[in-house]
XYZ file of C-alpha atoms in Angstrom:
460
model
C -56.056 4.669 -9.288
C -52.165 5.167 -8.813
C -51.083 8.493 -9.114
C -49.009 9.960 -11.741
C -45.113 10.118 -11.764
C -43.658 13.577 -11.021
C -40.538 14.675 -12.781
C -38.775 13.703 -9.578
C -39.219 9.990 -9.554
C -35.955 9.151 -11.303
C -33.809 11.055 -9.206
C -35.528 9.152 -5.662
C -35.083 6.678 -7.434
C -31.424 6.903 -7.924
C -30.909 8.711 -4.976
C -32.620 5.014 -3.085
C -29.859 3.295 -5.076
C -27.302 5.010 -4.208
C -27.474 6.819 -0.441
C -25.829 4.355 1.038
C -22.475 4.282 -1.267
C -22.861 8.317 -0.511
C -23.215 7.659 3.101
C -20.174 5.368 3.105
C -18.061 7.709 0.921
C -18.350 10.279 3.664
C -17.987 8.062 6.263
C -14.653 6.872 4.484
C -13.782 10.428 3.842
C -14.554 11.759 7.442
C -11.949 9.315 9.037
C -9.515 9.545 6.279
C -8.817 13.392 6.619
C -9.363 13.916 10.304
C -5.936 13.274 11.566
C -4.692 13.393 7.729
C -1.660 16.199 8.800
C -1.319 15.870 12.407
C 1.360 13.302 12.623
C 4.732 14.493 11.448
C 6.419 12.302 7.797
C 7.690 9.014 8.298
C 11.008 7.761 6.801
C 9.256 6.629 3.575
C 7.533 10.080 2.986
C 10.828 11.449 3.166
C 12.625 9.347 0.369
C 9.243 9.972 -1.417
C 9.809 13.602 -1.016
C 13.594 13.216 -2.131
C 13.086 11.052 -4.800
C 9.997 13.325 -6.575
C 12.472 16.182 -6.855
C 16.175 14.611 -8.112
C 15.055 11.337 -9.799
C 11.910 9.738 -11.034
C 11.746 5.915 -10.926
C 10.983 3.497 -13.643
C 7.311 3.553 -11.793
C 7.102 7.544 -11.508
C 3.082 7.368 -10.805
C 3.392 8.524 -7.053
C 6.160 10.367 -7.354
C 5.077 13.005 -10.155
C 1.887 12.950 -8.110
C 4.145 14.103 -4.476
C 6.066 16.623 -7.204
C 2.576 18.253 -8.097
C 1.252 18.211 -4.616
C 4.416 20.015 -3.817
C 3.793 22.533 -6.348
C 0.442 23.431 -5.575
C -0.338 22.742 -1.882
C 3.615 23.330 -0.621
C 5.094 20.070 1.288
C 3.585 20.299 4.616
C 2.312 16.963 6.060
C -1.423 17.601 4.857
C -0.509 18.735 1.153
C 1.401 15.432 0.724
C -0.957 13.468 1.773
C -4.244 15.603 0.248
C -3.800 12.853 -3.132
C -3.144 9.794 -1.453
C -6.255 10.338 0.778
C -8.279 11.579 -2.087
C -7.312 8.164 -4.240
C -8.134 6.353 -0.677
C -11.880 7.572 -0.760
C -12.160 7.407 -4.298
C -11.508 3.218 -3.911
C -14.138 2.916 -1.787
C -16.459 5.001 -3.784
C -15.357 2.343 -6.902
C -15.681 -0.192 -4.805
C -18.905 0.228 -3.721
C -20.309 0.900 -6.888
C -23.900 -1.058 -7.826
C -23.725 -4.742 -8.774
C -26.150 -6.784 -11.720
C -28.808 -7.074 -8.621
C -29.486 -7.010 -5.280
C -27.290 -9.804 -3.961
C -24.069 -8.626 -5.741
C -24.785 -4.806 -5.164
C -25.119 -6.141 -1.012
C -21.756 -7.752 -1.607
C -20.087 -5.190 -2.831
C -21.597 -2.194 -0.248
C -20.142 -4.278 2.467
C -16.743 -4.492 1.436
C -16.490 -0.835 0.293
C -17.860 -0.201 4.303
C -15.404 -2.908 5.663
C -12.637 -1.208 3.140
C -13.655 2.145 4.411
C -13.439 0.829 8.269
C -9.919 -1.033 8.210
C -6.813 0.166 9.528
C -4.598 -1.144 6.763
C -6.196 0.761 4.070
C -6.958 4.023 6.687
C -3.089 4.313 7.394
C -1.923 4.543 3.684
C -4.359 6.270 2.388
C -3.012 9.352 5.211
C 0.914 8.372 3.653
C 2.710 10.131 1.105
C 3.570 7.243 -0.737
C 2.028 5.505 -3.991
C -0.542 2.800 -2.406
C -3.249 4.578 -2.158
C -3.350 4.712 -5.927
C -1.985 1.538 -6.742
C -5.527 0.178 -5.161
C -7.557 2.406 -6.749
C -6.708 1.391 -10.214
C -6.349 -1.994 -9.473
C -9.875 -1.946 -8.048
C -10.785 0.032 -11.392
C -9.301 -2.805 -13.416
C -11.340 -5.406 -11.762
C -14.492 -4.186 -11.636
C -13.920 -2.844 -15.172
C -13.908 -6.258 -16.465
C -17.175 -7.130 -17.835
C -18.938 -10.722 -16.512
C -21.219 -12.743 -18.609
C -23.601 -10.685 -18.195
C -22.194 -7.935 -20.564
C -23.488 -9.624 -23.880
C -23.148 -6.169 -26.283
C -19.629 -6.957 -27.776
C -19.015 -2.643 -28.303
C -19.566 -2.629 -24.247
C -17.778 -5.158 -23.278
C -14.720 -3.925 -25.776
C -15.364 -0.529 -23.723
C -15.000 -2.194 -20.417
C -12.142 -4.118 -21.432
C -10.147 -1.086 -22.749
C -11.154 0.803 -19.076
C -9.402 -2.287 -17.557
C -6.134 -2.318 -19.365
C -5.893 1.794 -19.182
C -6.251 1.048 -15.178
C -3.893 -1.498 -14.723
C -1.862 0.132 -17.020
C -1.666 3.172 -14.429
C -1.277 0.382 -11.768
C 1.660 -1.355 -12.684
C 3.152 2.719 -13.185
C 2.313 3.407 -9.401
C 4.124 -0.110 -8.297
C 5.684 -2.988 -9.797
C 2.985 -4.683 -7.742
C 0.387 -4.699 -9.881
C 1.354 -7.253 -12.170
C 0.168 -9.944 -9.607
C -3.103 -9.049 -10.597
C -2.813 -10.539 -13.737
C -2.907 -13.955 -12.984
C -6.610 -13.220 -11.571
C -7.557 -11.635 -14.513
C -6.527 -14.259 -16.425
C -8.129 -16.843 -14.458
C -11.631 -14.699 -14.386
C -11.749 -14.165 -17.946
C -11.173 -17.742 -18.665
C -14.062 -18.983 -16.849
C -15.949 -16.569 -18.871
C -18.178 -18.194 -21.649
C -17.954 -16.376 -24.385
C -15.002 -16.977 -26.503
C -13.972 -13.504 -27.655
C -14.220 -12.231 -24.102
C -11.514 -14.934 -23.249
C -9.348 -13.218 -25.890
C -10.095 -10.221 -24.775
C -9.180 -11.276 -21.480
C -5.760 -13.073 -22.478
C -4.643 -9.939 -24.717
C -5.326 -8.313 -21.354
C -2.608 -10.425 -19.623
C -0.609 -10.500 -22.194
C -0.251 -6.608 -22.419
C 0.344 -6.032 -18.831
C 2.650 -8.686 -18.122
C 4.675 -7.466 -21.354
C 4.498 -3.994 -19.822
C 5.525 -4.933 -16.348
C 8.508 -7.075 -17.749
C 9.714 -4.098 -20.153
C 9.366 -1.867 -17.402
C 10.531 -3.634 -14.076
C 12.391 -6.923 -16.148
C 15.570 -5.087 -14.795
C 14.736 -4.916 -10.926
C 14.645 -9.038 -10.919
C 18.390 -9.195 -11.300
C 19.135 -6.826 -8.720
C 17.009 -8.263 -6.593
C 18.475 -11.656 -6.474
C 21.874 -10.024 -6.156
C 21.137 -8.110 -3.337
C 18.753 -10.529 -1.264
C 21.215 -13.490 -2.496
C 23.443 -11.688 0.182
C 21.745 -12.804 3.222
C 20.305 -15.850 4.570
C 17.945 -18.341 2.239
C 15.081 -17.704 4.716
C 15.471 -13.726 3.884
C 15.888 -14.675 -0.024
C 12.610 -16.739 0.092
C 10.512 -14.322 2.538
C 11.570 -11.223 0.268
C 9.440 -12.700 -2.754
C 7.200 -15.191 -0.683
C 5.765 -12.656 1.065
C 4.765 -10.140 -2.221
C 3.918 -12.598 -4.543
C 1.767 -14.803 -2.435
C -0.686 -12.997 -0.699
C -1.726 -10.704 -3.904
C -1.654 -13.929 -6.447
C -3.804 -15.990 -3.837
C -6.458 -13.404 -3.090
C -6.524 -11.782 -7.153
C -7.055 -15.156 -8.137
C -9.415 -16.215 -5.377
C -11.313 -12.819 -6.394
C -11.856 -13.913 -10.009
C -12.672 -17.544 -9.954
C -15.059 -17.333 -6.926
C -16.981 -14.512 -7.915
C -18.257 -16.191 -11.225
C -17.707 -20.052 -10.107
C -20.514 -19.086 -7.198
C -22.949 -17.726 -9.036
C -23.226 -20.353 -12.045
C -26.908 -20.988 -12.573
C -26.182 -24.574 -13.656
C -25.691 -25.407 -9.968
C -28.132 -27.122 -8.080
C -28.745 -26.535 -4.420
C -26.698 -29.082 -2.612
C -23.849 -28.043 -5.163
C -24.016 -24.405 -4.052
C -24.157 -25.157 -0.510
C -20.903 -27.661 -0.880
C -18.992 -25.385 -2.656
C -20.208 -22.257 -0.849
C -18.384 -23.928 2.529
C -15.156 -25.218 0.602
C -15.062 -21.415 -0.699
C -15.285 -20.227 3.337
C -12.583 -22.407 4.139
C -10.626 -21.167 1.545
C -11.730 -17.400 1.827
C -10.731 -17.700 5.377
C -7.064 -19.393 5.344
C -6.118 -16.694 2.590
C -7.840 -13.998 4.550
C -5.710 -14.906 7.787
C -2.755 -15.415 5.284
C -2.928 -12.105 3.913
C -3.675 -10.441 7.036
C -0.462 -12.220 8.752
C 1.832 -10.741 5.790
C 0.345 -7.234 6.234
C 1.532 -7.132 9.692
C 4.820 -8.163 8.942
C 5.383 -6.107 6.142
C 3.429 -3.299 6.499
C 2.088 -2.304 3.000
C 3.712 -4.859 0.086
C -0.092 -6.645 0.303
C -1.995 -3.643 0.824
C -3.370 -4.133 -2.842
C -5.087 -7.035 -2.163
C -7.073 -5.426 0.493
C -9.898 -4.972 -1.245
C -10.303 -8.126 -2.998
C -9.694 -9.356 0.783
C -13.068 -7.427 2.119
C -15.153 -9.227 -0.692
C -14.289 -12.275 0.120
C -15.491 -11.767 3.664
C -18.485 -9.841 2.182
C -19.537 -12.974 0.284
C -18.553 -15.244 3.031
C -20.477 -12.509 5.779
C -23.261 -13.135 3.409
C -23.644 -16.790 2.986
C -26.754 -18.687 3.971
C -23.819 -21.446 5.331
C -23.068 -20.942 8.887
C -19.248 -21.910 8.592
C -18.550 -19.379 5.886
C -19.860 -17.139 7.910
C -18.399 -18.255 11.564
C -14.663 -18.467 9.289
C -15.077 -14.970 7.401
C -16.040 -13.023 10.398
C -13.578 -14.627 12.868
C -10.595 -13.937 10.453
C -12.200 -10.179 9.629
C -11.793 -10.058 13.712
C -8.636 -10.592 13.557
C -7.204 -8.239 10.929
C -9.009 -5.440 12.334
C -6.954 -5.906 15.260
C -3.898 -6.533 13.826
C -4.269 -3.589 11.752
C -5.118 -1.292 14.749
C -1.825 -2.498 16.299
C 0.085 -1.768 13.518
C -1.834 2.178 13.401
C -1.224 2.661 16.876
C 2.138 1.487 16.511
C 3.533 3.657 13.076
C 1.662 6.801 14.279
C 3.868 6.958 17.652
C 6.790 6.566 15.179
C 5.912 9.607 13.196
C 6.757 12.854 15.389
C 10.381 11.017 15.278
C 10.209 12.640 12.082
C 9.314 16.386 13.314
C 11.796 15.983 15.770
C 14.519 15.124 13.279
C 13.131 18.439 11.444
C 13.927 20.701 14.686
C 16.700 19.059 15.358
C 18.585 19.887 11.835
C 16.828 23.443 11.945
C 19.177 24.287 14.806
C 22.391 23.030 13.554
C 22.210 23.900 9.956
C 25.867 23.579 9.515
C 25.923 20.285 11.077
C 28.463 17.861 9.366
C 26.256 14.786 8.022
C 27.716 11.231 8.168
C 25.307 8.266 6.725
C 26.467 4.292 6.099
C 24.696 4.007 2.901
C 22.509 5.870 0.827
C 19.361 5.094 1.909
C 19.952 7.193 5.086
C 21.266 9.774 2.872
C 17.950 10.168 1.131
C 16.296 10.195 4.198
C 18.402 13.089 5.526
C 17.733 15.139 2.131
C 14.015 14.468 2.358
C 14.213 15.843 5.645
C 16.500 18.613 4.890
C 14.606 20.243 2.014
C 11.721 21.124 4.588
C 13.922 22.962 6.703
C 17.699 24.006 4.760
C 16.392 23.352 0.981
C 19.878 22.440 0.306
C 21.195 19.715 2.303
C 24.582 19.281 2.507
C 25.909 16.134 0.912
C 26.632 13.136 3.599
C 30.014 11.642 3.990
C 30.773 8.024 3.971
C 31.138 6.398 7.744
C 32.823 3.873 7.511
C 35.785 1.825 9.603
C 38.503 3.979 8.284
C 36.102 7.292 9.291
C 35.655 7.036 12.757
C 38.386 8.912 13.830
C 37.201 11.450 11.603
C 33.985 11.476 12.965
C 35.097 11.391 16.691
C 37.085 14.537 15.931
C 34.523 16.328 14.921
C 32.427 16.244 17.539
C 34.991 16.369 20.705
C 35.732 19.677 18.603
C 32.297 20.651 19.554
C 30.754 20.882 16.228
C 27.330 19.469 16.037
C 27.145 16.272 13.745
C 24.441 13.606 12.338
C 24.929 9.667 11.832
C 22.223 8.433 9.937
C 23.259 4.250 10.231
C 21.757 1.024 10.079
C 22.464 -0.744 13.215
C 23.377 -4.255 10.806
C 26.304 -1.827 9.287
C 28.309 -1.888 12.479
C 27.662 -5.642 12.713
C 31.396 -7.018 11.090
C 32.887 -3.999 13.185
C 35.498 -5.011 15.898
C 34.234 -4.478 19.841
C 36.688 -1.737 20.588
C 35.422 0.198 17.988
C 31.730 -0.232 18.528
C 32.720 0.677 22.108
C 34.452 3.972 21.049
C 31.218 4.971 19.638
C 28.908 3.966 22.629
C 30.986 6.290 24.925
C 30.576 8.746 22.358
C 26.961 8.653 22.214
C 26.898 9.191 26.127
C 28.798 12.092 26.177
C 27.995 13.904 23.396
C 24.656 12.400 22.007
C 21.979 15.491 21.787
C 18.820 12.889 20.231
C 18.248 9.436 19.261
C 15.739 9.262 17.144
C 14.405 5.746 15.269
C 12.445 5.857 12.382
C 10.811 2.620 11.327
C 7.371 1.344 10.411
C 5.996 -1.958 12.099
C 8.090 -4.946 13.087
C 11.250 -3.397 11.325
C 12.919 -2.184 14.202
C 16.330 -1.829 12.791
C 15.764 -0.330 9.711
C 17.476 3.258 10.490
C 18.973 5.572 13.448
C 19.427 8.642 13.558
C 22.065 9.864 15.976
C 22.615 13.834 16.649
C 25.681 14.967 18.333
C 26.431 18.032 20.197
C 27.923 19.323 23.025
């Protein structure tokens, strides 16, 4: 005779279903906010912080965020990054989220832990920048759109609406986000159903409208300005955005329903289950590659990333497997370079801080206005009105040499390629300036970049 249910069976029940996404929420959580304030700002915290108080961009998502994080918390290092790291634990609590069964819920539990465990997605989700949230939503959008499962039109319409509000919200945190469509658009097509293939192109057809309304203007500029330089740097500046997130999106959506067709027989599942290793794998270690030299413009695509090598780690084929796990190797370490690496950058930034609290009527000289922003993010934690920055140019440098022989203190904020079309003599004049009169040095930079901005401070 079995015995009788007690009002607590549904809730062991659920709780059974459901530890371990708790478990790996407060796993993701505990590693997220440990050292979450103890490094100083970076350079791109401090146009964030800038930027969130005189201008908001045509994508204002992360900056309105910084501006209310500013206004509630203050703006030290752990109140602008308290959102960022909340959105970062909230993606792998989305991500990890039950499947239709067993197999699929396994799937996705292990790349919410391998999400939760990489160094990519650890080291923005402690920035003060808008990538944290760009995944969430994104990973919101995808696993918003229903599969062929979802028969009950009214639900699927539901689910469908849920995925368009969330890449909506994407494409507002980074112009990004519309490489996700082509994904969606390839997932919903291999759908069955014919309305859920409209629903899927009116999807696509929204967002991509959206994005081009919104960002259409950017594409111009953009050509201008990388037209400048060589055609390898014109090619690599869209190459390496637009490849990595269209490759793995798409790979997401046409594996994950192209694997699981029941009209497959067993052969057929074990053929294709090895091409999609091979394939898993090469955009895995392609992905992975442009993440290290970039830094964060494939960050998105992280999580789509850790289920492919989920459903490769997962295979009952032994080269899936062998390929997923030897390429998951290899981004871990890559991305532990790269968090090793940015976090010894970041007191740069504190220094800068104590620096300009000494001198506060220091005269500011910056090449372009990149520094510039830089030097007012930095300045509003310590003066709250920053001077404004004069132009150094050429025809400045006697100026500027003045000044400090005088013996007052002075900044140059500069980007080393500035100085490149400048004659010897002159770039001599300011080494043997910097040697007597140089107080701190102090680069600011994120991975490979190691030219992107100097920061030279001057005093006797």
């Amino acid at each position: 005779m079995q015995p009788l249910p007690t009002a607590t069976d549904p809730h062991r029940a659920l709780w059974s279903r459901n530890s371990g996404l708790v478990w790996l929420v407060l796993l993701a959580a505990a590693l997220r906010f440990a050292t979450l304030g103890r490094w100083s700002l970076w350079i791109d915290e401090a146009f964030t912080l800038h930027d969130a108080h005189d201008y908001v961009p045509s994508y204002p998502f992360g900056y309105v965020m910084t501006r209310w994080a500013v206004a509630l918390f203050g703006d030290s290092e752990f109140a602008l990054r308290l959102l960022p790291c909340l959105f970062g634990v909230a993606t792998i609590a989305v991500l990890g989220l039950p499947g239709a069964n067993e197999q699929e819920t396994a799937r996705w539990r292990l790349a919410a832990l391998l999400l939760a465990l990489s160094p990519w997605h650890l080291f923005w989700s402690q920035s003060a920048r808008y990538y944290a949230p760009l995944t969430f939503f994104m990973v919101v959008a995808a696993r918003a759109i229903p599969t062929r499962r979802v028969t009950d039109s009214d639900r699927r319409l539901r689910r469908w609406g849920l995925a368009v509000a969330a890449g909506g919200l994407a494409l507002i945190c980074h112009p990004s986000a519309a490489f996700f469509l082509p994904g969606a658009l390839v997932y919903s097509w291999s759908l069955i159903d014919r309305r859920a293939r409209l629903y899927g192109l009116g999807f696509v057809l929204a967002g991509g409208a959206f994005a081009l309304y919104r960002y259409g203007y950017l594409v111009p500029i953009h050509l201008q300005y990388k037209g400048q330089g060589s055609p390898l740097q014109f090619v690599t500046s869209f190459g390496f955005l637009a490849g990595p997130l269209m490759l793995s999106v798409a790979a997401f959506g046409l594996i994950r329903t192209l694997v699981t067709r029941d009209a497959l027989s067993r052969d057929e599942r074990a053929r294709m289950e090895i091409c999609f290793g091979v394939l898993s794998g090469l955009i895995f270690l392609a992905v992975s590659f442009w993440l290290f030299v970039t830094g964060y413009h494939a960050i998105a695509a992280l999580p789509f990333l850790m289920l492919l090598a989920a459903r490769g780690a997962l295979s009952t084929q032994r080269w899936p497997r062998r390929i997923l796990v030897a390429a998951l190797i290899l981004e871990q370490l890559m991305g532990l370079g790269l968090y090793h690496r940015s976090s010894g950058m970041r007191p740069r930034y504190r220094e800068a801080v104590q620096v300009m609290a000494e001198w506060p009527e220091a005269v500011v000289y910056a090449t372009r206005d990149e520094p510039v922003a830089y030097y007012r993010g930095t300045g509003r934690r310590v003066l709250r009105d920053s001077p404004d920055a004069r132009p150094f140019e050429r025809d400045s440098l006697d100026e500027f040499i003045g000044i400090v022989e005088s013996g007052r203190p002075a900044w140059l904020l500069i980007h080393p390629d500035d100085l490149h079309g400048w004659p010897k003599s002159e770039q001599a004049r300011l080494m043997v300036l910097t040697e007597g009169h140089l107080r701190a040095s102090l680069p600011n930079h994120l991975g490979p970049k190691e030219l992107s901005l100097r920061v030279y401070a001057f005093h006797h």
